[in-house]
Short mmCIF file of N, CA and C in Angstrom, two decimals:
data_model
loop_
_atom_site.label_atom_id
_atom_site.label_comp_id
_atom_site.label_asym_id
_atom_site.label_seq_id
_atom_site.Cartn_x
_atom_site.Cartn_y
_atom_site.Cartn_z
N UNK A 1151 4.13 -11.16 -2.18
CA UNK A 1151 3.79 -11.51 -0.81
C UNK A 1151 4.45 -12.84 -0.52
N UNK A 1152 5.22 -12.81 0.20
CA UNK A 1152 5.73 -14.34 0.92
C UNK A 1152 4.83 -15.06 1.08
N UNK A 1153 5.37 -16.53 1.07
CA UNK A 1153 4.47 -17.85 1.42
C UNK A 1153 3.59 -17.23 1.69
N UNK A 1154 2.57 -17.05 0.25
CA UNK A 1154 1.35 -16.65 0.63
C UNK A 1154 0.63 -17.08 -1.03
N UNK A 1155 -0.62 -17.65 -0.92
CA UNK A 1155 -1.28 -18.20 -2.02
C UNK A 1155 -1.84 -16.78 -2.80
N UNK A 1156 -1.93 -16.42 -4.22
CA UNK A 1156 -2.08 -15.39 -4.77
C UNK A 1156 -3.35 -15.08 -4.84
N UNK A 1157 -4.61 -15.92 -3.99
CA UNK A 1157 -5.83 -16.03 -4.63
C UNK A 1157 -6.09 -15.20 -2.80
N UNK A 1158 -5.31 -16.19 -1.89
CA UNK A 1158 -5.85 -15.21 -0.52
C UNK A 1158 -4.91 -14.15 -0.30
N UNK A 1159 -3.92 -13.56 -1.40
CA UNK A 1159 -3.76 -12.48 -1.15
C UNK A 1159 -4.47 -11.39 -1.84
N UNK A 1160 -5.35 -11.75 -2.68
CA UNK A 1160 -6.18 -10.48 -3.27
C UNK A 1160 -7.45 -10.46 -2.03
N UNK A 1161 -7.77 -11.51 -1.61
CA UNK A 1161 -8.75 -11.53 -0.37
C UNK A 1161 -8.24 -11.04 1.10
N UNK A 1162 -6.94 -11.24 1.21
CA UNK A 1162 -6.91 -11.01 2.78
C UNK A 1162 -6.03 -9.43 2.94
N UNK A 1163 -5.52 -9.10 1.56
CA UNK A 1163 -4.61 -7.92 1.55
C UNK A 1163 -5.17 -6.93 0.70
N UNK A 1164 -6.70 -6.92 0.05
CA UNK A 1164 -6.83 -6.43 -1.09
C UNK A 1164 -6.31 -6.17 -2.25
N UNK A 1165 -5.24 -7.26 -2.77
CA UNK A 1165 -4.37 -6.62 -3.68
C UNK A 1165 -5.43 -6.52 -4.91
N UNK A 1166 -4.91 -5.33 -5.62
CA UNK A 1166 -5.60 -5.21 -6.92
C UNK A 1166 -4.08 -4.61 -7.44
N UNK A 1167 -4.08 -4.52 -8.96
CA UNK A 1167 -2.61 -4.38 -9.94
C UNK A 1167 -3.18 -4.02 -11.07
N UNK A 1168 -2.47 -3.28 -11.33
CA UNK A 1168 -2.49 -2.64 -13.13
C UNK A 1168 -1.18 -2.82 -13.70
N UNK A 1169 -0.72 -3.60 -14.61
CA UNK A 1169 0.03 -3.34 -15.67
C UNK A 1169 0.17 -2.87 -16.94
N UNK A 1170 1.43 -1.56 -16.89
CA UNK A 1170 1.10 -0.83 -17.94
C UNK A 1170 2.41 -1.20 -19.17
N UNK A 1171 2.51 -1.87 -20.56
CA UNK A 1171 3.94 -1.58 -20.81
C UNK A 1171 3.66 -0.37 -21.87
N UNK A 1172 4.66 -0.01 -21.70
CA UNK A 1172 4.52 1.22 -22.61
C UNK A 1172 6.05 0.61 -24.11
N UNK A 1173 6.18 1.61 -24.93
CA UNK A 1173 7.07 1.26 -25.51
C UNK A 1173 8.43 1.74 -24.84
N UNK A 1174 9.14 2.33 -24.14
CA UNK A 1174 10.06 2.12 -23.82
C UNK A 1174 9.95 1.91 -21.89
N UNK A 1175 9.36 1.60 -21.44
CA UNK A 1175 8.79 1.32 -19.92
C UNK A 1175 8.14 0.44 -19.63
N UNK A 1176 7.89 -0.73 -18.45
CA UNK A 1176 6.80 -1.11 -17.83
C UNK A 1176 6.51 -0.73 -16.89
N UNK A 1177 5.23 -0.21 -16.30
CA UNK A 1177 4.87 0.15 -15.06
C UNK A 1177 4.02 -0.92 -14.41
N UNK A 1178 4.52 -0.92 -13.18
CA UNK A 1178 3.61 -2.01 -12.41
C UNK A 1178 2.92 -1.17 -11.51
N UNK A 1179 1.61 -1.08 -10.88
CA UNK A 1179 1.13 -0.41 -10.27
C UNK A 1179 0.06 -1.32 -8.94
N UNK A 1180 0.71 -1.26 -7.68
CA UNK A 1180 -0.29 -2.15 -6.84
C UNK A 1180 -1.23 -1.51 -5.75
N UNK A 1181 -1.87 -2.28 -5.70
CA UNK A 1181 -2.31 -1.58 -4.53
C UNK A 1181 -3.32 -2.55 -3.52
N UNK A 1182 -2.54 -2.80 -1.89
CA UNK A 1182 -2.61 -3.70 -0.97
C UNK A 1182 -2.46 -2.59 0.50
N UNK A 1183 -3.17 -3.84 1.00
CA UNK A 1183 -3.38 -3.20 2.48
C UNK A 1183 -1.90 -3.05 3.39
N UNK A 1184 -0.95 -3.97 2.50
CA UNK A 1184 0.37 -4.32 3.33
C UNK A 1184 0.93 -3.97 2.05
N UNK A 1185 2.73 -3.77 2.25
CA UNK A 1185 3.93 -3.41 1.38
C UNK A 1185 4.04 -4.92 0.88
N UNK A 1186 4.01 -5.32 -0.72
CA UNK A 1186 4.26 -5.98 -1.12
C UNK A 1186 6.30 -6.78 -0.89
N UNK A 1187 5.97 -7.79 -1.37
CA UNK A 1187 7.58 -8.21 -1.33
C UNK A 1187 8.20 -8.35 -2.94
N UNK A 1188 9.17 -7.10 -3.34
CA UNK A 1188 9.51 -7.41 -4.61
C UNK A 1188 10.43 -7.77 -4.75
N UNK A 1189 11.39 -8.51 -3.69
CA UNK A 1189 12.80 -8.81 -3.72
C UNK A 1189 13.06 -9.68 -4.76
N UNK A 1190 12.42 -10.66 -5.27
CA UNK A 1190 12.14 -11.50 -6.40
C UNK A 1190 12.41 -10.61 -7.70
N UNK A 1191 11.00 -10.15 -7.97
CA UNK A 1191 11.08 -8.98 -8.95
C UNK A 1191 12.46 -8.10 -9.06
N UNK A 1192 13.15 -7.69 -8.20
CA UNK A 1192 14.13 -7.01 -8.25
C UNK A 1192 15.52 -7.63 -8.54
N UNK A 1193 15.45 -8.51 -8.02
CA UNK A 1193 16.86 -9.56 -8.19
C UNK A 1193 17.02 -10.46 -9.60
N UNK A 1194 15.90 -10.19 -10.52
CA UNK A 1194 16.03 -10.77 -11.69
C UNK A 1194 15.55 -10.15 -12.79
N UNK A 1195 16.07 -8.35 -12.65
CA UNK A 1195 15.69 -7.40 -13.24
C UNK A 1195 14.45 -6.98 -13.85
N UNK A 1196 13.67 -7.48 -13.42
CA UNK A 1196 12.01 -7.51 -13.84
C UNK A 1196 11.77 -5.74 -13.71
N UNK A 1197 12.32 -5.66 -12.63
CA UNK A 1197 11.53 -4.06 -12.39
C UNK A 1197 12.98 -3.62 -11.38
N UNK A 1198 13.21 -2.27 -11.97
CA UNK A 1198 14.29 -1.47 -10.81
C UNK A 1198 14.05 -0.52 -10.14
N UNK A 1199 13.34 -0.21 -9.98
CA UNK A 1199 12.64 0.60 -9.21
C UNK A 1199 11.00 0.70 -8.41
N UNK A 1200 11.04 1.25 -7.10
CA UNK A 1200 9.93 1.08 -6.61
C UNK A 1200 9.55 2.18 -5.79
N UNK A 1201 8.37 2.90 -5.98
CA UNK A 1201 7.77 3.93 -5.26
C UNK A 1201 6.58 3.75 -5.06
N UNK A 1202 6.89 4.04 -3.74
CA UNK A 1202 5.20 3.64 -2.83
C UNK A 1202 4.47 5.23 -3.03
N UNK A 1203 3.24 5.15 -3.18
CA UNK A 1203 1.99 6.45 -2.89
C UNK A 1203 1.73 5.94 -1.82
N UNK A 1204 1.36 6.70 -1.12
CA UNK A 1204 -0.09 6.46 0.13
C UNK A 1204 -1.12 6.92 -0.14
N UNK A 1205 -2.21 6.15 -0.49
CA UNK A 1205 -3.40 6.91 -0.60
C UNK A 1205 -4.01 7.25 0.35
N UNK A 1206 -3.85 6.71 1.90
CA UNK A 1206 -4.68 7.13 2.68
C UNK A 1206 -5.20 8.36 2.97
N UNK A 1207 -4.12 9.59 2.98
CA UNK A 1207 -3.89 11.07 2.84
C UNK A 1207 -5.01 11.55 2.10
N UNK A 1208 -4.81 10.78 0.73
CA UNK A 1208 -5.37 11.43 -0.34
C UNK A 1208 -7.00 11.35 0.11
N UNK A 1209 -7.26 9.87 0.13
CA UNK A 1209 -8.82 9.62 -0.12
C UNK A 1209 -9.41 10.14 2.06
N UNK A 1210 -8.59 10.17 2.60
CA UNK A 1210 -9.33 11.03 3.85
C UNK A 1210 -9.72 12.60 4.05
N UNK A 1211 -8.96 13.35 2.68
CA UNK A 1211 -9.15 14.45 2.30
C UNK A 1211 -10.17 14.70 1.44
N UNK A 1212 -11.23 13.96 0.87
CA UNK A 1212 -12.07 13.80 0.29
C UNK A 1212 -13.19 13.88 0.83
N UNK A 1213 -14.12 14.84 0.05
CA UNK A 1213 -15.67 15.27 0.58
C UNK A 1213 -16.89 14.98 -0.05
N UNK A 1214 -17.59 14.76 0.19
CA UNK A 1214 -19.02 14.42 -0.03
C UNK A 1214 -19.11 15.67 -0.98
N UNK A 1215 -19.52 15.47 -2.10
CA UNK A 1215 -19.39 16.75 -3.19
C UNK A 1215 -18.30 16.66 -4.03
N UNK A 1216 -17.03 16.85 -3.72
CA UNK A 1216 -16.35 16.14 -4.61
C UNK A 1216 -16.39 15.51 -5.79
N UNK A 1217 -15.63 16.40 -6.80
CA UNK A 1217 -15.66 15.31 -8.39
C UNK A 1217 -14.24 15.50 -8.28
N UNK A 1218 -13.86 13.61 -8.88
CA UNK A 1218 -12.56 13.10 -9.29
C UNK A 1218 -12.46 12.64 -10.87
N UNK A 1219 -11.73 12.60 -11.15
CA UNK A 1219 -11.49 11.12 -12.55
C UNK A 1219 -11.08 10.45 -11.59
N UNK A 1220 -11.79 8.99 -12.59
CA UNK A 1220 -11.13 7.75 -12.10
C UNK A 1220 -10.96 7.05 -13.61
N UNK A 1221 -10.32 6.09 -13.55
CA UNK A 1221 -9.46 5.31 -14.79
C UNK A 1221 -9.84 4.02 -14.04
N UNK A 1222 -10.07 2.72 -14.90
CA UNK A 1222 -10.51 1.47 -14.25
C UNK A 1222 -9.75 0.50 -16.15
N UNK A 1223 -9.73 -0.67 -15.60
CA UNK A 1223 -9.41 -0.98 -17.03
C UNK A 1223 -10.35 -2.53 -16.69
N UNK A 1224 -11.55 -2.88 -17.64
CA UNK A 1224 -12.27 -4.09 -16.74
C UNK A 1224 -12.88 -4.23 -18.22
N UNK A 1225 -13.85 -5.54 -18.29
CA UNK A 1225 -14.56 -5.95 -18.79
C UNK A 1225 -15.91 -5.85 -18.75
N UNK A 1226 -16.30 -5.13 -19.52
CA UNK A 1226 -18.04 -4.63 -19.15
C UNK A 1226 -18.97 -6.15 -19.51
N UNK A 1227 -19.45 -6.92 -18.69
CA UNK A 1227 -20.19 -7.92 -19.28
C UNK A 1227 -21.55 -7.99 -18.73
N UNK A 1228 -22.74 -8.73 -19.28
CA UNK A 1228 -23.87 -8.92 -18.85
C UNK A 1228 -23.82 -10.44 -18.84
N UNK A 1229 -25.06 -10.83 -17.14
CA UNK A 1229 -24.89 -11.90 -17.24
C UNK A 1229 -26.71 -12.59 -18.43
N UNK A 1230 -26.53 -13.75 -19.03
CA UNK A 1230 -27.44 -14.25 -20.14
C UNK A 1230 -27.68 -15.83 -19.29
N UNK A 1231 -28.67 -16.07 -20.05
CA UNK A 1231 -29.08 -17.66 -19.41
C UNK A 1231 -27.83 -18.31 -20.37
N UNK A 1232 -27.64 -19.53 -19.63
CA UNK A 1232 -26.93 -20.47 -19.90
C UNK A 1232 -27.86 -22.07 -20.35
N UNK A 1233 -28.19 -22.47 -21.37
CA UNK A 1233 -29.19 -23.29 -22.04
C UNK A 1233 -28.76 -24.38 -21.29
N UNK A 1234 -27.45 -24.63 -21.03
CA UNK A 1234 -27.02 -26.00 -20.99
C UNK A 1234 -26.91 -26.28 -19.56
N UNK A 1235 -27.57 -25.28 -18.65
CA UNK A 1235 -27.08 -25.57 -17.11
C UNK A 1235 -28.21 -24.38 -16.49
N UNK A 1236 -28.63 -24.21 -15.42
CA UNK A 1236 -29.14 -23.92 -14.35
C UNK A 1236 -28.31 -22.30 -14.02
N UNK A 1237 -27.09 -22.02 -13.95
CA UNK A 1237 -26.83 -20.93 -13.74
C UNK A 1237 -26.52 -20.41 -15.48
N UNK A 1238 -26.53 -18.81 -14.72
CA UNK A 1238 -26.20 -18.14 -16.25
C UNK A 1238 -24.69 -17.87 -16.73
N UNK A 1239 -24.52 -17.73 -17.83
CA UNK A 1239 -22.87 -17.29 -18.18
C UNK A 1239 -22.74 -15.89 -18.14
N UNK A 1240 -21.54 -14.92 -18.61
CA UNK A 1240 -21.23 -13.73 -18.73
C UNK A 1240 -21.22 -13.27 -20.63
N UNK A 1241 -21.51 -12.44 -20.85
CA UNK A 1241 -21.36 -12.42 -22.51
C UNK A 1241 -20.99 -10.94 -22.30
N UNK A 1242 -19.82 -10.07 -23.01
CA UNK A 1242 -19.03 -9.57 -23.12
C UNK A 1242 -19.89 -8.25 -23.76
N UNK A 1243 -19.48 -7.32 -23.42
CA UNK A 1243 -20.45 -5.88 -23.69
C UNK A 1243 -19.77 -5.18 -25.17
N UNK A 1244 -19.90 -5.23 -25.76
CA UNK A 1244 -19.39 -4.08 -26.89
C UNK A 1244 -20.09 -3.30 -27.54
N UNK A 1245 -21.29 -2.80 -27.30
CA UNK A 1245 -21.52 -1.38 -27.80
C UNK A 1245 -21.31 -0.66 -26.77
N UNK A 1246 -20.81 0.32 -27.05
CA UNK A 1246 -20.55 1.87 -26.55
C UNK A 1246 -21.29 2.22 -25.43
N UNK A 1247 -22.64 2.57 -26.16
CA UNK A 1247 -23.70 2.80 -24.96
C UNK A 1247 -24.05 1.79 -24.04
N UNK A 1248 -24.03 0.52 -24.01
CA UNK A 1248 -24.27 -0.25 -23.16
C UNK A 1248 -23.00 -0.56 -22.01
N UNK A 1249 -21.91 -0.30 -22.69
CA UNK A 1249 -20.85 -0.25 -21.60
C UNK A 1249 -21.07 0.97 -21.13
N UNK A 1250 -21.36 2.02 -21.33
CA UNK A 1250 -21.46 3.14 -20.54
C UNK A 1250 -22.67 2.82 -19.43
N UNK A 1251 -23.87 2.36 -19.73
CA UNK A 1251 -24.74 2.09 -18.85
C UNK A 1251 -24.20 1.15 -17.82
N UNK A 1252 -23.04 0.22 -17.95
CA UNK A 1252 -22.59 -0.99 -17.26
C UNK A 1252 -21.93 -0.36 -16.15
N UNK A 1253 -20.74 0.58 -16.52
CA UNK A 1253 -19.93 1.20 -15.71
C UNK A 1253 -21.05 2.04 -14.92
N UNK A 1254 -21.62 3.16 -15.50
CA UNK A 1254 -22.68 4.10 -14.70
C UNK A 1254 -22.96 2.92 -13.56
N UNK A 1255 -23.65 1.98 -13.93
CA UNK A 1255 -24.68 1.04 -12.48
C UNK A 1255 -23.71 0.54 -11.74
N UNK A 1256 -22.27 0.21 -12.02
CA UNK A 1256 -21.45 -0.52 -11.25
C UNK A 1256 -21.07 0.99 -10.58
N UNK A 1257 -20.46 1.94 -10.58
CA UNK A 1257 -19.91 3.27 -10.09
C UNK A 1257 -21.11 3.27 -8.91
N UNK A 1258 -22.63 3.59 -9.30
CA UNK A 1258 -23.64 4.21 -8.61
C UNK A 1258 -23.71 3.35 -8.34
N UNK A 1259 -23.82 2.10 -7.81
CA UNK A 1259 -23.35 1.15 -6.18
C UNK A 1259 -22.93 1.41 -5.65
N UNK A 1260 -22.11 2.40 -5.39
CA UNK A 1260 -21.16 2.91 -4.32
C UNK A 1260 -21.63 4.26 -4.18
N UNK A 1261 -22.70 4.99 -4.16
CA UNK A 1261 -23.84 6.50 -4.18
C UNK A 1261 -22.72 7.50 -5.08
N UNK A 1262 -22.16 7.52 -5.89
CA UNK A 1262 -21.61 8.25 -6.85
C UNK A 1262 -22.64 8.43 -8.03
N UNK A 1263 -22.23 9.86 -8.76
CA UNK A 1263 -22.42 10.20 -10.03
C UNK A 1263 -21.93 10.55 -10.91
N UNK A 1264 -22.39 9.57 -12.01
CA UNK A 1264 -21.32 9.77 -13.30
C UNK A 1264 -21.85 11.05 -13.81
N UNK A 1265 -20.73 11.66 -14.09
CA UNK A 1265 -21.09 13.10 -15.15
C UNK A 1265 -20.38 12.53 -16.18
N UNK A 1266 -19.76 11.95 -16.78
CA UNK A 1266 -19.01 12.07 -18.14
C UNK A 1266 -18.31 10.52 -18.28
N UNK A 1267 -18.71 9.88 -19.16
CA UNK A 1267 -17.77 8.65 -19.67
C UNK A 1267 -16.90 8.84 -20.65
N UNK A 1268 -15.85 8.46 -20.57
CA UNK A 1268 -15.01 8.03 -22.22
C UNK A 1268 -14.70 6.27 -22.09
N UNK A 1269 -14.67 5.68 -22.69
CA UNK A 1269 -14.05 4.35 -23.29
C UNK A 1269 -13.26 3.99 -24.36
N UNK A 1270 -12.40 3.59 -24.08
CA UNK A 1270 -11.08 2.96 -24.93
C UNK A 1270 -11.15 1.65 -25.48
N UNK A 1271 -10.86 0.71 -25.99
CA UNK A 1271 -10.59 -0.20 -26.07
C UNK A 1271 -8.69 -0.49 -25.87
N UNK A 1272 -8.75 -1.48 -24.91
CA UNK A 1272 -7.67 -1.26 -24.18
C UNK A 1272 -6.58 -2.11 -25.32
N UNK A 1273 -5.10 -1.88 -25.03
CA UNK A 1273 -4.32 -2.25 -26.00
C UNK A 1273 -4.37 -3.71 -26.28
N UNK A 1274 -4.44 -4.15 -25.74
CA UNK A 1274 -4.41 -5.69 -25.22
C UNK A 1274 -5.42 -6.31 -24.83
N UNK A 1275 -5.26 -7.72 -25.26
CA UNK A 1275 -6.70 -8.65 -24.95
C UNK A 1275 -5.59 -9.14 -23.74
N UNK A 1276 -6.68 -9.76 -23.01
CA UNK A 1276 -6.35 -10.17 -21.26
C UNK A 1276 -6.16 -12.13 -21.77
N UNK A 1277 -5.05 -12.46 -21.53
CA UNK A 1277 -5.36 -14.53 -21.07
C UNK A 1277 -5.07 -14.81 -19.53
N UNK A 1278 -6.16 -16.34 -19.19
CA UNK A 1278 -5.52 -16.56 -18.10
C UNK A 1278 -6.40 -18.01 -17.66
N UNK A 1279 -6.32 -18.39 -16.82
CA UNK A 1279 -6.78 -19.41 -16.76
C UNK A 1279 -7.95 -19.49 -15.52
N UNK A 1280 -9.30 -20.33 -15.89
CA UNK A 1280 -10.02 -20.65 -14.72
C UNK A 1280 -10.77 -21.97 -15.04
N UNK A 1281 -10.33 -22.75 -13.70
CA UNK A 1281 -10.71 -24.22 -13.23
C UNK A 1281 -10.11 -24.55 -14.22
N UNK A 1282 -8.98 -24.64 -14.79
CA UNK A 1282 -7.69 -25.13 -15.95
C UNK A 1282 -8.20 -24.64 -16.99
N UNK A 1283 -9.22 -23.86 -17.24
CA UNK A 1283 -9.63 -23.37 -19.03
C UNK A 1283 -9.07 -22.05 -18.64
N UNK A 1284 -8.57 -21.81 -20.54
CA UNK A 1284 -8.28 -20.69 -20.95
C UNK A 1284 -9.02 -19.81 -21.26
N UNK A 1285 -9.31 -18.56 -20.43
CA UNK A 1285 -10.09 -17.66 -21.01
C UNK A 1285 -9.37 -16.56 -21.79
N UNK A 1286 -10.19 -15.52 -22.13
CA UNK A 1286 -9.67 -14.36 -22.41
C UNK A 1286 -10.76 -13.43 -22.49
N UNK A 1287 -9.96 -12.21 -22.11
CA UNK A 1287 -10.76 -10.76 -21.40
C UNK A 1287 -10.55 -9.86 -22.64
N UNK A 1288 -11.66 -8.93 -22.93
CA UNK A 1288 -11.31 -8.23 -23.72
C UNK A 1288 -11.93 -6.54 -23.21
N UNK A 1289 -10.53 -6.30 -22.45
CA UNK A 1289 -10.93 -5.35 -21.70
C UNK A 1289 -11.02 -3.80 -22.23
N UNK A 1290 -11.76 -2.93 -21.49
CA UNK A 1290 -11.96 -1.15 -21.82
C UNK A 1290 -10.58 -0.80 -20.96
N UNK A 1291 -10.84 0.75 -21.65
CA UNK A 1291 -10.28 1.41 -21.08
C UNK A 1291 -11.63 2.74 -20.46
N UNK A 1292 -11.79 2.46 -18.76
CA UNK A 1292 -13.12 3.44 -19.02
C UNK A 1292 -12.30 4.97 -18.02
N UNK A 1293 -12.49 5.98 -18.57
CA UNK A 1293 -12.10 7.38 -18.05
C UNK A 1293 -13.12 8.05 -17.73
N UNK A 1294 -13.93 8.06 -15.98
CA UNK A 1294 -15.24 8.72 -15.92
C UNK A 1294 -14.38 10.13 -14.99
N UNK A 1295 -16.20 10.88 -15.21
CA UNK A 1295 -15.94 12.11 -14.00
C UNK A 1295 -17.15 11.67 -13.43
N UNK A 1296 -16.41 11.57 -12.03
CA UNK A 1296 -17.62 11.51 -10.81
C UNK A 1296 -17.92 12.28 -9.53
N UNK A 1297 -18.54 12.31 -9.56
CA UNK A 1297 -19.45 13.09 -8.25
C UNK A 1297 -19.30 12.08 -7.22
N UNK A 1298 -18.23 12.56 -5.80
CA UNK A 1298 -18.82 11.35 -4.69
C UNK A 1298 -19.88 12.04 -3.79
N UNK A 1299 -20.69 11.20 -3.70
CA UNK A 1299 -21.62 11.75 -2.55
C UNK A 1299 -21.65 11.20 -1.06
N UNK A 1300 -20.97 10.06 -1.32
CA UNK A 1300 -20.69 9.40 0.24
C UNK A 1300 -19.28 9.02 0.01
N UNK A 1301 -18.87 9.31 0.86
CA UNK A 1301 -16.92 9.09 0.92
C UNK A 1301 -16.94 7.83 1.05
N UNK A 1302 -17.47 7.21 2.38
CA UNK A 1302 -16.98 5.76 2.74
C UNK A 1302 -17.34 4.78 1.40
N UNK A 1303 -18.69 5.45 1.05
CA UNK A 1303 -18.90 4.40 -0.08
C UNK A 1303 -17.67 4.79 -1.00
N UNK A 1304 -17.36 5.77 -1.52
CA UNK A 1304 -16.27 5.52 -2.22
C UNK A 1304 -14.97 5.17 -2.31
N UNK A 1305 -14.86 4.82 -1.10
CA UNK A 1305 -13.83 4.12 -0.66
C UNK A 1305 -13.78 2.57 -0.89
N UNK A 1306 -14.73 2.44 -0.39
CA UNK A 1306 -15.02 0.89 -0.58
C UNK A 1306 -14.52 0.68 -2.02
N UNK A 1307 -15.50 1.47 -2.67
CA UNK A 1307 -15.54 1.15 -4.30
C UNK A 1307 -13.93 1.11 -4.99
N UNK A 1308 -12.94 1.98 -3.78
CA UNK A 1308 -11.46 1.86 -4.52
C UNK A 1308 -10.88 0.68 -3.92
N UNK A 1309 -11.06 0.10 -2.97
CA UNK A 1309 -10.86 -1.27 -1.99
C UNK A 1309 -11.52 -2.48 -3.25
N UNK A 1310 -12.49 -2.43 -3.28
CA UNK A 1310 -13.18 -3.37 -4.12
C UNK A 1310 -12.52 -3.48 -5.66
N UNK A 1311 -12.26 -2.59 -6.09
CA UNK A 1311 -12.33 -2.49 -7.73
C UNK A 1311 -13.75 -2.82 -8.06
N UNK A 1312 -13.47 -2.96 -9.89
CA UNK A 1312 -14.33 -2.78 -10.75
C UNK A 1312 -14.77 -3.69 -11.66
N UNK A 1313 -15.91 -4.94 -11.39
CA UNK A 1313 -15.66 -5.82 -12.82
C UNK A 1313 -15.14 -7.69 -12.52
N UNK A 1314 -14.86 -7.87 -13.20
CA UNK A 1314 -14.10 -9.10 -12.90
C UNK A 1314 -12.90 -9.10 -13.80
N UNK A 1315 -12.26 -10.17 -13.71
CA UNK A 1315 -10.54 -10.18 -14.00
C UNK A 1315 -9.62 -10.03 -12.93
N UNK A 1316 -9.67 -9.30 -11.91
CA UNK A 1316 -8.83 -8.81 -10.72
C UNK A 1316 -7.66 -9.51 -10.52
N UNK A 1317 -7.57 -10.50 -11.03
CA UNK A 1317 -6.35 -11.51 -10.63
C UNK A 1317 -5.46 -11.50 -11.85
N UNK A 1318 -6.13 -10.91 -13.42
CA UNK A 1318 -5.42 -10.46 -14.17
C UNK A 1318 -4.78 -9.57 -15.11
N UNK A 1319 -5.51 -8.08 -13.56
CA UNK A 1319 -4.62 -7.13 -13.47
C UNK A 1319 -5.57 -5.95 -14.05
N UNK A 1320 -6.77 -6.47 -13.63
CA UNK A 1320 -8.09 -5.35 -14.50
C UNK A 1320 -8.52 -5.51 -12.63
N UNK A 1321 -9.65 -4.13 -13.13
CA UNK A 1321 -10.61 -3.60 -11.79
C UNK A 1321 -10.07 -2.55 -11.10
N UNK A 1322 -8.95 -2.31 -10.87
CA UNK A 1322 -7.74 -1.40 -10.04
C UNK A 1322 -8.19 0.19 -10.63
N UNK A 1323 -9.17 0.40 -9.16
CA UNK A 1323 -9.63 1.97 -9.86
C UNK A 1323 -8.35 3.24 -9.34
N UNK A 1324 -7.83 3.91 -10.44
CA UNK A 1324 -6.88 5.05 -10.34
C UNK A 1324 -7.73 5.92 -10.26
N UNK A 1325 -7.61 7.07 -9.08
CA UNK A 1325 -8.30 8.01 -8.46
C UNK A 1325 -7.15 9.55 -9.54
N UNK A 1326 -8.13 10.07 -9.94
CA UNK A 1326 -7.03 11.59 -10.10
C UNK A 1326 -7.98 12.50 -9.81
N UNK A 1327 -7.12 14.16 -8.84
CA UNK A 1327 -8.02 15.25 -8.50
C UNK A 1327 -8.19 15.59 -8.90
#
C-alpha cells in the first residue's frame, strides 16, 4: 500500500496475509478491501507473479446451512493474571484439547458450528516485535468443518480473522467448498 503506515493499513483496508514457503515456492496470499501495491515486490524479484481471487462471488453465494473448511494459522492462547500488574498476560495453549475448545469459542462468535477439528503444529515459530520487545508466536495449523448458520456473521469472521499475530501473517481465515 503506498504512503500508507502498515498498522492503519490492516485497520482501514482489512489487510490480513498468509505466508506460505514451500520448498521450491513462496506463496504470498492477501487479502484487503483495496488491490494491494506490489510494484516494489516485483521490481526486486521478491515475487513474479500475481493473481487476484475475488471472494466476493464466492462468500455471497453462501447459505445459512452451509458447511465449508476453513484453514486459519493463529495462536491459541488464554488470557492468566499477571502478578506484577493490574492487567492480565496471554500464556500460550498447547494441549490438543484445549486448543480445540479455543478455536470452537472463537469460530462460535460468529453463530457457526464446529463439526470437526484437526491441528498442526505449524512449520515455523512466528518473531516480531511489540513496543520494541521481541516476541515470538508459536503458531497452529487449525483445519475445521463448519456449519454457517448466519452468513453475515460469517463474513465478518473472514473480515476479522482469527487470534492475534495479524500483522505477522497469522489469523487470515482460507475459506474452501
Amino acid at each position: 500500500f503506498k504512503d500508507i503506515d502498515t498498522d492503519v493499513a490492516r485497520k482501514e483496508y482489512g489487510v490480513l496475509y498468509d505466508l506460505n514457503i514451500g520448498s521450491n515456492k513462496v506463496e504470498l496470499i492477501v487479502q484487503s478491501k483495496c488491490e494491494p501495491d506490489y510494484s516494489k515486490l516485483l521490481e526486486s524479484g521478491m515475487i513474479t507473479q500475481i493473481k487476484t481471487i475475488e471472494m466476493e462471488n464466492f462468500l455471497n453465494n453462501l447459505n445459512s446451512g452451509d458447511t465449508v473448511r476453513i484453514e486459519v494459522l493463529s495462536e491459541a492462547y488464554k488470557k492468566v493474571p499477571n502478578l506484577n500488574s493490574k492487567n492480565s498476560r496471554r500464556r500460550v495453549i498447547t494441549n490438543y484439547e484445549e486448543k480445540e475448545a479455543w478455536i470452537t469459542k472463537k469460530i462460535s462468535k460468529y453463530n457457526c458450528e464446529v463439526k470437526k477439528v484437526d491441528i498442526t503444529k505449524a512449520s515455523n515459530n512466528i518473531y516480531g516485535y511489540k513496543k520494541n520487545m521481541k516476541i515470538k508466536y508459536f503458531p497452529s495449523k487449525f483445519c475445521c468443518i463448519v456449519k454457517i448458520n448466519d452468513v453475515d456473521a460469517f463474513k465478518t469472521m473472514i473480515k476479522d480473522g482469527i487470534g492475534s499475530g495479524k500483522a505477522y501473517g497469522m489469523g487470515m481465515i482460507k475459506v474452501f467448498k
